[in-house]
Structure formats: structure tokens, C-alpha cells
Amino acid sequence: MTLGPSAWPEANREHYWHIQQTALPGNPPARGKGGAVSTALNGLAARVGEETLRQGGSAVDAVMSTALAQIVLGGGAVISFFGILSLMHYDAASNDVASLNAGWNTVLAEDDPMSIPGKLNPAADGVTNMMLEGEPSGRTAMVGGFMRGLEAAHRRFGKLPFARLFDAAIELAEDGFAVSAGLARYIDVRKKDLARLPETRSIFYKTDGTPYVEGDHFRQPALAETLRRVANEGADYMYKGSWAARCVEAVQRDGGKMTLEDLADYRPIWSAPATVEREGYTIAVLGEPCEGSVNLIESLNLAEAAGIKDIGHWSTSPDSLVRLAKCCAAIGGMRYESPEEQQKAFPGINMSRSSRLTREHAGELWQRLVDQAPVRFLPKGTHSDVVVAVDADGNMAALCHSINCLIWGQTAIVVDGVSIGDPAAYMQSMVAATPRGAQLPNPIEVGLVIKDGQPEIAWSSMGVGLHYQTTQSLLNVIDFGMTIEEAADAPRLLLPISPDGSQRELILRVVDGEFSDELLDATGLEIKSIPPAEARFAQGLWVAVRRDPVTGDLTAISPRYTNGQAAALA
């Protein structure tokens, strides 16, 4: 029996298509005992994960089948089969926690990364409209590990046959679906780039020469065939087979230096998770090479040094809100900077990765933040999607995957339905600091919350404000004793986005109505409030599943301001 929508009860299928096509469908918590899954975006894909669990799949099977469907539903815009993947997994039988990084590999022949064309211009109207300065170049492409990572995780923790994971994705690509408002907006914003190359134009433009718009029926037959080949032949088809050859040819045609050797040599990395102890909990996050984990642990330690728990929650204390803003901005603004740039930001403080994981470092850094002028930041653009799942055996999986660049990339290279992306176009410093052919440090923040040796919560985060949202969500749960539902709905501080693209002094960016005017005025800082409907474009999205260690009851949550969804089996 297929995992795809064609096998679901008709009413159920219509229900989830409605969720998929609605910007804010309402995302109530899901509760059960037999398994649970949750997404931040693409609610129909959550139903794919639920079906996977229903048919005996593991937690890894569920998150992988969901992720495959998410990419098809998004047209490869912000997530890609040649993008990156990060996974945290708990194996109930062995009580082991595993960390998998399948991030970008640099290109062996790229010997002058600082000359890679491209410069991010965030001055455009919002994240969706971020543009790159300069002409498209194949040198901005790197080797994505999504499909290798998916295969590696399934080999270790999957239960269903590998090919079954592709059921829904192939069906959705082959049969097509109505273009949603979100996908239509992406196509409209990038229509010039999508028209640059014949293969890309043939996918996103109709036979009458106009781009697809909301409500049009959108099919991806070339992608369906690619996925069918991977399902039958494994990831080798994309890393050593004919797809790999066509990918290299397309990238080199645009001046890129990628070779077949780069693809054939790709290996995802299993590593020991990084951990931090806090209030009797252990937070386990991605191991090396992952910059996001270092940022998160440092930010949580900073919050402890700042005394936020003792002062009170930031929704009730202006002092706490200002301290939270400093903790988040100091670290969240350093993503993709070189070690030299980090050291320059805080001269005299050891900014090595090992030091940044310690409480002693956080105490020293916090004092610097108290003494110096307001923190300055420069946000970076990323796009992602996330899914978390728990299966009937208590195994947990938390996944984030991303194209990690502009929507489709300015190059808009698509090979047999798979988008390539241009991540090196704004990460030249990070590429230069990474050995040629090695994996780039990953900005993703994804992990498990463990109590008394037993994982209780699997969580993942995404979006340009993922660092802000993850820090607050974990503080809500661990320092302030909130449930995951309460943490998801608590007043939140958003990522400050500079309207002119320059570094700015600390500005508080919040959602209308979540904080009292009196509290915001008492901070003494500039405040920018945005409508709730626009919140998803200015912050991170956090999803989680909790398993009660005593009863085994499951609760899954998805942000209320997206079209994601939580689902659970009784």
C-alpha cells in the first residue's frame, strides 16, 4: 500500500489539501500513543509522515518520507534534494543518541573562495525578496548532502524498504497539485531568474510563456523520474550516476569548478552530539561540524550568566527582555563569519569553538556585553523546513533540511527537476576557512531534551530567526517550566532585520499584542512591532514532540502562524 495521498480516505485527503493550501489553517496540538509527527510548513507532508508511522515505519522513516514530500510541495525553492540535511536521533532499544550532518561540501578545485561572485543584499523588502549583487555564477554551487544523508539514516534506523519512502513524493511530482499562494509568491519574486535557463523555464513557466500563478495545476514529471531512479538505485544515482554527470555539466557551463570527483567523494558525517547540562536536563544537539550547536549552547550559557531566570520571564520584565535580546543578538549575528571576524567582534576573549561551549566563556562574554555599546548584528539569509517524529517504539527523530541560500538560488540551475542552489554566494569567508572538499560548518539548531537519561522532547527549528526562536523555546521549557504548547505560544522576541542592510544598533522586534506597551517602553530601546500574519517571515519556527516518560503519551506541536501541522496516532 502506497504512502501517497491517493491511498488516503477521500475526506482525509481533502482535509490535508485544505491545510496545505491555507496560509494560517490553525495548528492544534496532536496527542496519541502510537506515534506522532509535526512540521513547521507543508501540513500535507505531515500526513505523509503519519501514514508512514501507521504502516509500521520508524521515526526516521517518518521524517524522511515527510521531508521528501515537503521538497516536492515547495517546488525545490527553499529546500532541495541537493540541499543539506541535519538529524538528531534517539534509539530506544540501545538508549543511544546519534547526530548526523549532511551539510555542504566545498569544491576541491575552488582555490580562491573569496573571489566567488556574490554579495547578499538584505536591503530588499523582507527575506523572500533578498537578492544577490552580481551576475549568476556556477562557482556559487557546492555539493549538497541531502540524499546521501537520507540514505545513511535509513540504513541505520529505517524499517520500511528504502523505495517506500519515496511513494508520496513521486506521486505528488507525477500527478501535480494546485500552486499555493506561497509557491506563487516565490515564483513571482524569482521569475526573471527562473526564466534564465531553458530547463528551469520549462518547469516554472507554462506553455503560453507565462509563469505559474496561484491555482494553476503544477506537475514535475522530470523530478518524478529522478526520484524513481533514486528510489530504485539508491543515492549513487545522484552522486555517481547519470544525474551527477548532468549536474556537473550544468554547474560548469555557468563557470563552476565542481567535478564528478566532488560528488563521488561526498560522505555524511556521524558524530557525537554536543551537550549542555541545565536545570537537571541535558540538551543534546548536533555534533561537529555544526556552528549552530555552538551558537545555541553559548546563547543558553549567556542567558544563565545574565540571570534571566532569576529576574523573571521576558514577557513580564523589561530588564529580562533587554538581556535576552543581547544574548541572542551577540551570537546569532556571528553565523558564517570567520574565526578572525568573531575575534575582532570581541577582542581579548577566547572565541575558539571549544571555549564558546563553556560557562566560563559565557560569563566573560556577558560582562563584555554589559560594558560595551549595544550589540550590533548583520542577519544572514537561510531557508529551511523541519519535521520531528516519535514512533510506537519510542524512537525519536528531529530533522532540518535546507537549500540554505536564496530561493532556488540566483543561478536557478535545475537538473532533472532538482534545484542546485548558490550557497557559496554569501559564505565566501566560511568556504575559505574550510578545507577544500570538506563539509562546511552547519548553522542548523536541532536536538533532544533529556531528563534522567531519557529523551522527553525532540525539536527542530528553521528560518532566518531560528537562533532566536530556539533559545527562547528551550528557556521557556527548561528555565520556566512551560509545556511545549505553552512555549510555542509564549510572547517572543524576533530577529531584528535591518531595513537598509547595514549593521544597526540593538532594536527590539516583536509581534503586535504579545507584550504590553508599558513593558516595551520601559526597555528604553527602539521597538518595531509587526502584525501576527507577518511573524513567520521575521522569525524562526520551532516544532517539537514530547513523550511523557511515565505514561508514554505523545504531544506534538506546530507553530500557529504557518501551514504546518501536528499529527498523532491513537
Coordinates of C-alpha atoms in Angstrom, one line a residue:
M1 CA 0.0 0.0 0.0
T2 CA 1.4 3.4 -1.0
L3 CA 2.2 6.2 1.5
G4 CA 0.8 8.7 -1.0
P5 CA -2.4 10.7 -0.8
S6 CA -4.1 8.5 -3.4
A7 CA -4.5 5.8 -0.7
W8 CA -5.9 8.0 2.0
P9 CA -9.6 8.3 2.7
E10 CA -11.1 11.0 0.5
A11 CA -12.3 13.2 3.3
N12 CA -8.9 13.0 5.0
R13 CA -7.1 13.8 1.7
E14 CA -9.3 16.8 1.2
H15 CA -8.8 17.9 4.8
Y16 CA -5.0 17.9 4.4
W17 CA -5.0 19.6 1.0
H18 CA -7.0 22.4 2.6
I19 CA -4.4 22.7 5.3
Q20 CA -1.6 22.7 2.7
Q21 CA -3.2 25.5 0.6
T22 CA -4.2 27.7 3.6
A23 CA -1.7 30.2 4.9
L24 CA -2.9 30.0 8.5
P25 CA -5.1 26.9 8.9
G26 CA -4.7 26.6 12.7
N27 CA -2.3 24.1 14.1
P28 CA -3.8 22.5 17.3
P29 CA -1.5 20.1 19.3
A30 CA -1.9 16.5 18.4
R31 CA -2.0 13.8 21.1
G32 CA -1.7 10.0 21.0
K33 CA 0.3 6.9 22.0
G34 CA 1.1 5.1 18.7
G35 CA 3.4 7.7 17.2
A36 CA 3.4 11.4 16.3
V37 CA 4.9 13.8 13.7
S38 CA 5.0 17.5 13.2
T39 CA 6.1 20.0 10.6
A40 CA 6.6 23.8 10.6
L41 CA 5.4 24.1 6.9
N42 CA 3.6 21.9 4.4
G43 CA 0.9 20.3 6.5
L44 CA 0.1 17.7 3.9
A45 CA 3.6 16.3 4.3
A46 CA 2.9 15.8 8.0
R47 CA 0.1 13.4 6.9
V48 CA 2.7 11.5 4.8
G49 CA 4.7 11.1 8.0
E50 CA 1.7 9.9 9.9
E51 CA 0.9 7.4 7.2
T52 CA 4.5 6.1 7.4
L53 CA 4.1 5.5 11.1
R54 CA 0.7 3.9 10.5
Q55 CA 2.2 1.4 8.1
G56 CA 4.9 0.4 10.6
G57 CA 7.7 2.8 9.7
S58 CA 10.3 4.1 12.2
A59 CA 10.7 7.6 13.4
V60 CA 13.5 8.0 10.8
D61 CA 11.2 6.6 8.0
A62 CA 8.6 9.2 9.0
V63 CA 10.8 12.2 9.0
M64 CA 12.4 11.2 5.7
S65 CA 9.2 10.5 3.8
T66 CA 7.9 13.8 5.1
A67 CA 11.0 15.7 4.0
L68 CA 10.8 14.2 0.5
A69 CA 7.2 15.3 0.2
Q70 CA 8.0 18.8 1.5
I71 CA 10.5 19.4 -1.2
V72 CA 8.1 18.4 -4.0
L73 CA 5.3 20.6 -2.5
G74 CA 7.7 23.6 -2.3
G75 CA 8.9 23.2 -5.9
G76 CA 12.5 23.0 -4.7
A77 CA 12.5 26.7 -3.8
V78 CA 13.7 26.7 -0.2
I79 CA 14.5 23.0 0.3
S80 CA 16.2 20.8 -2.2
F81 CA 17.1 17.2 -3.0
F82 CA 20.6 18.6 -3.5
G83 CA 20.4 20.7 -0.4
I84 CA 21.6 19.9 3.2
L85 CA 20.2 17.7 6.0
S86 CA 20.7 17.5 9.7
L87 CA 19.4 14.8 12.0
M88 CA 19.3 14.0 15.7
H89 CA 18.1 10.5 16.6
Y90 CA 17.3 8.6 19.8
D91 CA 17.3 4.8 19.6
A92 CA 15.0 3.4 22.3
A93 CA 16.5 -0.1 22.3
S94 CA 20.0 1.0 22.9
N95 CA 19.3 4.3 24.6
D96 CA 21.8 5.9 22.2
V97 CA 21.7 9.4 20.8
A98 CA 23.2 9.9 17.3
S99 CA 24.0 13.1 15.3
L100 CA 24.1 13.2 11.5
N101 CA 25.4 16.2 9.5
A102 CA 24.9 16.0 5.7
G103 CA 25.8 19.7 5.0
W104 CA 27.5 21.4 2.1
N105 CA 30.9 20.1 0.9
T106 CA 33.2 22.7 -0.6
V107 CA 34.6 22.1 -4.1
L108 CA 38.1 20.6 -4.4
A109 CA 39.1 22.8 -7.4
E110 CA 37.9 26.1 -5.8
D111 CA 41.3 27.6 -4.8
D112 CA 40.2 31.2 -4.4
P113 CA 36.9 31.3 -2.4
M114 CA 37.0 35.0 -1.6
S115 CA 36.6 35.7 -5.3
I116 CA 33.4 33.7 -5.6
P117 CA 30.9 36.1 -7.1
G118 CA 28.0 37.3 -4.9
K119 CA 27.2 39.5 -2.0
L120 CA 24.0 39.3 0.0
N121 CA 21.9 42.4 -0.1
P122 CA 19.3 42.2 2.7
A123 CA 18.0 45.7 2.0
A124 CA 15.2 44.3 -0.1
D125 CA 11.7 44.0 1.3
G126 CA 11.9 41.0 3.6
V127 CA 13.6 37.6 3.5
T128 CA 11.6 36.5 0.5
N129 CA 12.9 39.3 -1.6
M130 CA 16.6 39.1 -0.6
M131 CA 18.8 39.4 -3.6
L132 CA 22.4 38.8 -4.5
E133 CA 24.6 41.5 -6.0
G134 CA 26.5 40.4 -9.1
E135 CA 25.9 38.1 -12.0
P136 CA 24.9 34.4 -11.6
S137 CA 27.9 32.0 -11.4
G138 CA 28.3 28.3 -11.1
R139 CA 31.1 28.9 -8.6
T140 CA 28.4 29.6 -6.0
A141 CA 27.3 25.9 -6.1
M142 CA 28.5 23.4 -3.5
V143 CA 27.9 19.7 -3.0
G144 CA 24.7 19.1 -1.1
G145 CA 24.3 16.0 1.1
F146 CA 20.5 15.7 1.5
M147 CA 20.1 12.4 -0.5
R148 CA 23.3 10.8 1.0
G149 CA 22.1 11.8 4.4
L150 CA 18.7 10.3 3.9
E151 CA 20.2 7.0 2.7
A152 CA 22.7 6.9 5.6
A153 CA 20.0 7.5 8.2
H154 CA 17.7 4.9 6.7
R155 CA 20.4 2.3 6.6
R156 CA 21.0 2.7 10.3
F157 CA 17.5 3.3 11.6
G158 CA 14.9 2.6 8.9
K159 CA 12.3 -0.2 8.9
L160 CA 10.4 0.2 5.7
P161 CA 12.1 -0.5 2.4
F162 CA 14.1 2.5 1.1
A163 CA 12.0 2.8 -2.0
R164 CA 8.7 3.1 0.0
L165 CA 9.9 6.4 1.5
F166 CA 9.6 8.0 -2.0
D167 CA 5.9 6.9 -2.6
A168 CA 4.3 10.2 -1.8
A169 CA 7.0 12.4 -3.3
I170 CA 6.9 10.6 -6.6
E171 CA 3.1 10.7 -6.7
L172 CA 2.9 14.4 -5.9
A173 CA 5.5 15.2 -8.5
E174 CA 3.9 13.0 -11.2
D175 CA 0.2 13.9 -10.6
G176 CA 0.8 17.5 -9.6
F177 CA -1.2 19.9 -7.4
A178 CA -2.6 23.4 -7.3
V179 CA 0.0 26.1 -6.9
S180 CA -0.4 27.6 -3.4
A181 CA -0.2 31.3 -2.6
G182 CA 3.2 30.8 -1.1
L183 CA 4.7 29.0 -4.0
A184 CA 3.1 31.5 -6.4
R185 CA 4.8 34.3 -4.5
Y186 CA 8.2 32.7 -4.7
I187 CA 7.8 32.1 -8.5
D188 CA 6.8 35.8 -9.0
V189 CA 9.7 37.1 -6.9
R190 CA 12.2 35.0 -8.8
K191 CA 10.5 34.8 -12.3
K192 CA 13.4 36.6 -14.0
D193 CA 16.0 34.1 -12.7
L194 CA 13.7 31.2 -13.3
A195 CA 13.5 32.2 -17.0
R196 CA 17.3 32.3 -17.4
L197 CA 17.9 28.7 -18.3
P198 CA 15.7 26.5 -20.6
E199 CA 15.3 23.6 -18.3
T200 CA 14.3 25.8 -15.3
R201 CA 11.9 27.8 -17.5
S202 CA 10.2 24.7 -18.8
I203 CA 9.3 23.8 -15.2
F204 CA 8.1 27.1 -13.8
Y205 CA 6.6 28.7 -17.0
K206 CA 3.5 27.4 -18.8
T207 CA 3.3 26.6 -22.5
D208 CA 1.9 30.1 -23.1
G209 CA 5.1 31.7 -21.8
T210 CA 3.8 32.9 -18.5
P211 CA 4.9 31.8 -15.1
Y212 CA 2.7 29.6 -12.9
V213 CA 0.3 31.5 -10.6
E214 CA -1.8 30.6 -7.7
G215 CA -4.4 27.9 -8.5
D216 CA -2.6 26.6 -11.6
H217 CA -2.0 22.8 -11.8
F218 CA 1.7 22.3 -11.3
R219 CA 3.4 19.0 -12.3
Q220 CA 7.1 18.0 -12.1
P221 CA 7.4 14.9 -14.3
A222 CA 11.2 15.1 -14.7
L223 CA 11.6 15.2 -10.9
A224 CA 9.3 12.2 -10.6
E225 CA 11.6 10.2 -12.8
T226 CA 14.7 11.4 -10.9
L227 CA 13.1 10.3 -7.6
R228 CA 12.0 7.0 -9.1
R229 CA 15.6 6.3 -10.1
V230 CA 17.0 7.2 -6.6
A231 CA 14.3 5.0 -5.0
N232 CA 15.4 2.0 -7.1
E233 CA 19.1 2.6 -7.4
G234 CA 19.9 4.5 -4.2
A235 CA 21.7 7.8 -3.7
D236 CA 24.5 6.7 -6.0
Y237 CA 22.3 7.8 -8.9
M238 CA 22.8 11.4 -7.8
Y239 CA 26.4 11.1 -6.7
K240 CA 28.0 8.7 -9.2
G241 CA 25.3 8.1 -11.9
S242 CA 24.0 10.0 -14.9
W243 CA 22.3 12.7 -12.8
A244 CA 25.7 13.5 -11.2
A245 CA 27.2 14.0 -14.7
R246 CA 24.4 16.3 -15.8
C247 CA 24.7 18.3 -12.6
V248 CA 28.4 18.9 -13.1
E249 CA 27.9 19.8 -16.7
A250 CA 25.2 22.4 -15.7
V251 CA 27.4 23.9 -13.0
Q252 CA 30.5 24.1 -15.2
R253 CA 28.5 25.6 -18.0
D254 CA 27.9 28.6 -15.7
G255 CA 31.6 28.8 -14.8
G256 CA 31.6 26.5 -11.8
K257 CA 34.5 24.3 -10.7
M258 CA 32.6 21.3 -9.4
T259 CA 33.6 17.9 -10.8
L260 CA 32.4 14.3 -10.6
E261 CA 35.0 13.6 -8.0
D262 CA 33.4 16.1 -5.7
L263 CA 30.1 14.3 -5.9
A264 CA 31.5 10.8 -5.7
D265 CA 33.6 11.6 -2.6
Y266 CA 30.7 13.0 -0.6
R267 CA 30.1 11.4 2.8
P268 CA 27.7 12.4 5.5
I269 CA 29.2 12.7 9.0
W270 CA 28.0 10.8 12.1
S271 CA 29.5 12.5 15.2
A272 CA 29.0 12.5 18.9
P273 CA 26.3 15.0 19.9
A274 CA 27.3 18.2 21.7
T275 CA 25.5 18.6 25.1
V276 CA 24.9 21.2 27.8
E277 CA 23.5 20.5 31.3
R278 CA 20.8 22.8 32.6
E279 CA 18.4 22.7 35.5
G280 CA 18.6 18.9 35.7
Y281 CA 18.1 18.5 31.9
T282 CA 20.6 17.5 29.2
I283 CA 20.2 19.3 25.9
A284 CA 21.8 17.2 23.1
V285 CA 22.4 18.9 19.8
L286 CA 24.2 18.2 16.5
G287 CA 27.9 17.3 16.8
E288 CA 30.7 18.6 14.5
P289 CA 30.8 20.2 12.1
C290 CA 27.9 22.3 13.3
E291 CA 28.2 26.0 14.1
G292 CA 24.5 26.2 15.1
S293 CA 25.1 24.0 18.1
V294 CA 28.0 26.2 19.3
N295 CA 25.8 29.3 18.9
L296 CA 22.9 27.7 20.8
I297 CA 25.0 26.4 23.7
E298 CA 26.8 29.7 24.0
S299 CA 23.5 31.6 24.0
L300 CA 21.9 29.4 26.7
N301 CA 25.0 29.8 28.8
L302 CA 24.8 33.6 28.2
A303 CA 21.2 33.6 29.4
E304 CA 22.4 31.9 32.6
A305 CA 25.2 34.4 33.1
A306 CA 22.7 37.2 32.5
G307 CA 20.4 35.9 35.3
I308 CA 17.3 35.9 33.1
K309 CA 15.6 33.1 35.1
D310 CA 16.2 34.9 38.4
I311 CA 14.9 38.2 37.0
G312 CA 11.8 36.7 35.5
H313 CA 10.3 35.9 32.1
W314 CA 10.8 38.5 29.4
S315 CA 7.1 38.9 29.0
T316 CA 6.9 40.3 32.5
S317 CA 10.3 42.1 32.9
P318 CA 11.7 44.8 30.6
D319 CA 15.2 44.1 32.1
S320 CA 14.9 40.4 31.2
L321 CA 13.8 41.3 27.7
V322 CA 16.8 43.5 27.1
R323 CA 19.1 40.9 28.5
L324 CA 17.6 38.2 26.2
A325 CA 18.0 40.5 23.2
K326 CA 21.7 40.9 24.0
C327 CA 22.2 37.2 24.5
C328 CA 20.5 36.3 21.1
A329 CA 22.0 39.2 19.1
A330 CA 25.6 38.7 20.2
I331 CA 25.7 35.1 19.0
G332 CA 23.0 34.9 16.3
G333 CA 24.8 37.7 14.3
M334 CA 28.0 35.7 14.1
R335 CA 26.9 33.0 11.8
Y336 CA 29.0 32.4 8.7
E337 CA 31.7 34.8 9.9
S338 CA 35.3 33.6 10.0
P339 CA 37.1 33.0 13.3
E340 CA 39.1 36.1 12.7
E341 CA 35.9 38.2 12.4
Q342 CA 34.5 36.7 15.5
Q343 CA 37.7 37.5 17.4
K344 CA 37.6 41.1 16.1
A345 CA 34.0 41.5 17.4
F346 CA 35.1 40.6 20.9
P347 CA 38.9 41.4 21.3
G348 CA 40.6 39.8 24.2
I349 CA 38.0 37.0 24.6
N350 CA 38.9 33.5 23.5
M351 CA 36.4 32.8 20.7
S352 CA 37.5 29.3 19.8
R353 CA 34.8 26.7 19.4
S354 CA 35.9 24.8 22.5
S355 CA 35.9 27.9 24.6
R356 CA 32.5 29.0 23.4
L357 CA 30.9 25.8 24.8
T358 CA 31.9 26.7 28.4
R359 CA 30.1 28.6 31.1
E360 CA 33.3 30.4 32.0
H361 CA 33.4 31.9 28.5
A362 CA 29.8 32.9 28.7
G363 CA 30.4 34.8 32.0
E364 CA 33.3 36.7 30.4
L365 CA 31.3 37.4 27.3
W366 CA 28.3 38.6 29.2
Q367 CA 30.3 41.1 31.2
R368 CA 31.6 42.5 27.9
L369 CA 28.1 42.8 26.6
V370 CA 27.1 44.7 29.7
D371 CA 30.1 47.1 29.5
Q372 CA 30.2 47.8 25.8
A373 CA 27.8 49.7 23.5
P374 CA 24.7 47.9 22.3
V375 CA 25.3 44.8 20.3
R376 CA 25.5 45.1 16.5
F377 CA 24.4 42.4 14.1
L378 CA 24.1 41.5 10.4
P379 CA 21.5 38.9 9.7
K380 CA 22.1 36.2 7.1
G381 CA 19.5 34.6 4.8
T382 CA 18.6 31.0 5.0
H383 CA 15.6 28.9 4.1
S384 CA 14.6 25.5 5.5
D385 CA 11.9 23.1 6.6
V386 CA 11.7 20.9 9.6
V387 CA 10.0 17.7 10.8
V388 CA 10.1 15.7 14.1
A389 CA 8.7 12.3 14.8
V390 CA 8.3 9.7 17.5
D391 CA 7.4 6.1 16.6
A392 CA 5.5 3.4 18.6
D393 CA 8.7 2.0 20.0
G394 CA 9.8 5.4 21.5
N395 CA 12.5 6.1 18.9
M396 CA 12.8 9.9 18.2
A397 CA 14.0 11.8 15.1
A398 CA 14.4 15.5 14.6
L399 CA 15.4 16.8 11.2
C400 CA 16.0 20.1 9.5
H401 CA 16.8 20.4 5.8
S402 CA 17.5 23.4 3.7
I403 CA 18.7 24.9 0.4
N404 CA 20.5 27.4 2.7
C405 CA 20.6 30.2 0.1
L406 CA 18.3 32.4 -1.9
I407 CA 15.1 30.9 -3.2
W408 CA 16.2 28.5 -5.9
G409 CA 19.5 30.4 -5.9
Q410 CA 20.2 33.3 -8.2
T411 CA 21.6 30.8 -10.7
A412 CA 18.3 28.9 -10.6
I413 CA 20.0 25.8 -12.0
V414 CA 17.7 22.8 -12.1
V415 CA 18.9 19.4 -13.2
D416 CA 16.2 16.8 -14.0
G417 CA 13.8 18.6 -11.6
V418 CA 16.3 19.1 -8.7
S419 CA 17.3 22.6 -7.7
I420 CA 21.1 23.2 -7.2
G421 CA 21.2 26.5 -5.2
D422 CA 24.0 29.1 -4.7
P423 CA 25.1 28.9 -1.0
A424 CA 28.7 30.0 -1.6
A425 CA 27.5 33.3 -3.0
Y426 CA 27.3 34.8 0.5
M427 CA 29.5 32.4 2.6
Q428 CA 32.9 33.1 1.0
S429 CA 34.6 33.6 4.4
M430 CA 33.3 30.3 5.7
V431 CA 34.3 28.5 2.5
A432 CA 37.8 29.9 2.7
A433 CA 38.1 28.7 6.3
T434 CA 37.0 25.1 5.4
P435 CA 39.4 22.7 3.8
R436 CA 38.7 22.0 0.1
G437 CA 36.4 19.1 -0.3
A438 CA 35.4 19.1 3.4
Q439 CA 32.0 19.8 4.9
L440 CA 31.0 23.3 5.8
P441 CA 30.0 24.0 9.5
N442 CA 26.2 23.9 9.7
P443 CA 24.1 26.7 11.1
I444 CA 21.2 24.4 11.9
E445 CA 19.9 24.1 15.5
V446 CA 18.1 20.7 16.1
G447 CA 18.2 18.4 19.1
L448 CA 16.7 16.5 22.0
V449 CA 15.9 17.4 25.6
I450 CA 16.8 14.6 28.0
K451 CA 15.7 14.1 31.6
D452 CA 17.1 11.4 33.9
G453 CA 18.8 9.7 30.9
Q454 CA 15.5 9.5 28.9
P455 CA 14.8 11.8 25.9
E456 CA 11.5 13.6 26.5
I457 CA 11.4 16.2 23.6
A458 CA 12.6 16.0 20.0
W459 CA 12.7 19.5 18.5
S460 CA 13.9 21.3 15.4
S461 CA 14.0 24.9 14.2
M462 CA 14.2 26.8 10.9
G463 CA 14.2 30.2 9.3
V464 CA 16.3 33.3 9.5
G465 CA 15.4 33.7 13.2
L466 CA 15.9 30.1 14.2
H467 CA 18.6 31.0 16.7
Y468 CA 16.2 33.5 18.5
Q469 CA 13.3 31.1 18.5
T470 CA 15.2 28.1 19.6
T471 CA 16.9 29.9 22.5
Q472 CA 13.6 31.2 23.8
S473 CA 11.7 27.9 23.3
L474 CA 14.3 26.0 25.3
L475 CA 14.5 28.6 28.0
N476 CA 10.7 28.5 28.2
V477 CA 10.6 24.7 28.7
I478 CA 13.7 24.3 30.9
D479 CA 14.1 27.5 32.9
F480 CA 10.4 28.5 33.2
G481 CA 8.8 25.0 33.3
M482 CA 6.4 25.5 30.4
T483 CA 4.9 22.7 28.3
I484 CA 5.9 22.6 24.7
E485 CA 2.4 24.1 23.9
E486 CA 3.0 27.0 26.2
A487 CA 6.5 27.5 24.9
A488 CA 5.2 27.7 21.3
D489 CA 2.6 30.3 22.2
A490 CA 4.7 32.4 24.6
P491 CA 5.5 36.1 23.7
R492 CA 8.6 36.1 21.6
L493 CA 11.4 38.3 20.5
L494 CA 12.0 38.2 16.8
L495 CA 15.2 38.5 14.8
P496 CA 16.0 42.2 14.1
I497 CA 16.2 42.8 10.4
S498 CA 18.0 45.9 9.2
P499 CA 15.8 47.7 6.6
D500 CA 18.8 49.2 4.8
G501 CA 21.2 46.2 5.0
S502 CA 23.7 47.9 7.3
Q503 CA 24.7 46.9 10.8
R504 CA 22.3 48.5 13.3
E505 CA 22.2 49.1 17.0
L506 CA 20.0 46.8 19.0
I507 CA 16.3 47.1 18.1
L508 CA 13.6 45.1 19.6
R509 CA 11.3 43.4 17.1
V510 CA 8.1 41.9 18.4
V511 CA 4.6 40.8 17.3
D512 CA 1.8 43.2 17.9
G513 CA -0.1 42.5 21.1
E514 CA 2.3 40.0 22.6
F515 CA 4.0 42.4 25.0
S516 CA 2.4 45.3 26.9
D517 CA 3.2 48.8 25.7
E518 CA 4.4 49.6 29.3
L519 CA 6.9 46.8 29.3
L520 CA 8.3 47.7 25.9
D521 CA 8.5 51.4 26.8
A522 CA 10.4 50.5 29.9
T523 CA 13.2 48.8 27.9
G524 CA 14.4 52.2 26.7
L525 CA 15.1 50.7 23.3
E526 CA 13.7 51.3 19.8
I527 CA 10.7 48.9 19.2
K528 CA 9.4 47.6 15.9
S529 CA 6.1 45.7 16.0
I530 CA 4.8 43.6 13.2
P531 CA 1.3 42.1 12.5
P532 CA 0.9 38.4 13.6
A533 CA 0.3 37.3 10.0
E534 CA 3.8 38.5 9.0
A535 CA 5.6 37.0 12.0
R536 CA 6.7 33.8 10.2
F537 CA 8.8 36.0 7.8
A538 CA 10.7 37.7 10.6
Q539 CA 11.5 34.8 13.0
G540 CA 12.3 31.2 13.3
L541 CA 9.8 28.4 13.5
W542 CA 10.1 25.7 16.3
V543 CA 8.4 22.3 16.3
A544 CA 8.5 19.6 18.9
V545 CA 7.2 16.3 20.0
R546 CA 7.2 15.3 23.7
R547 CA 6.9 11.8 25.1
D548 CA 5.8 11.5 28.7
P549 CA 8.4 9.3 30.3
V550 CA 5.8 7.7 32.7
T551 CA 2.7 7.2 30.6
G552 CA 4.2 7.2 27.1
D553 CA 1.6 9.8 26.0
L554 CA 2.7 11.9 23.0
T555 CA 2.1 15.6 22.3
A556 CA 3.2 17.2 19.0
I557 CA 3.1 20.9 18.3
S558 CA 3.5 23.1 15.2
P559 CA 3.6 27.0 15.1
R560 CA 0.2 28.5 14.9
Y561 CA 1.3 31.1 12.3
T562 CA 2.2 28.7 9.4
N563 CA 0.6 25.9 7.3
G564 CA 2.5 23.2 9.1
Q565 CA 0.6 20.5 11.1
A566 CA 1.0 18.1 14.0
A567 CA -0.5 14.6 13.8
A568 CA -0.6 11.6 16.1
L569 CA -1.8 8.0 16.2
A570 CA -4.0 6.8 19.0

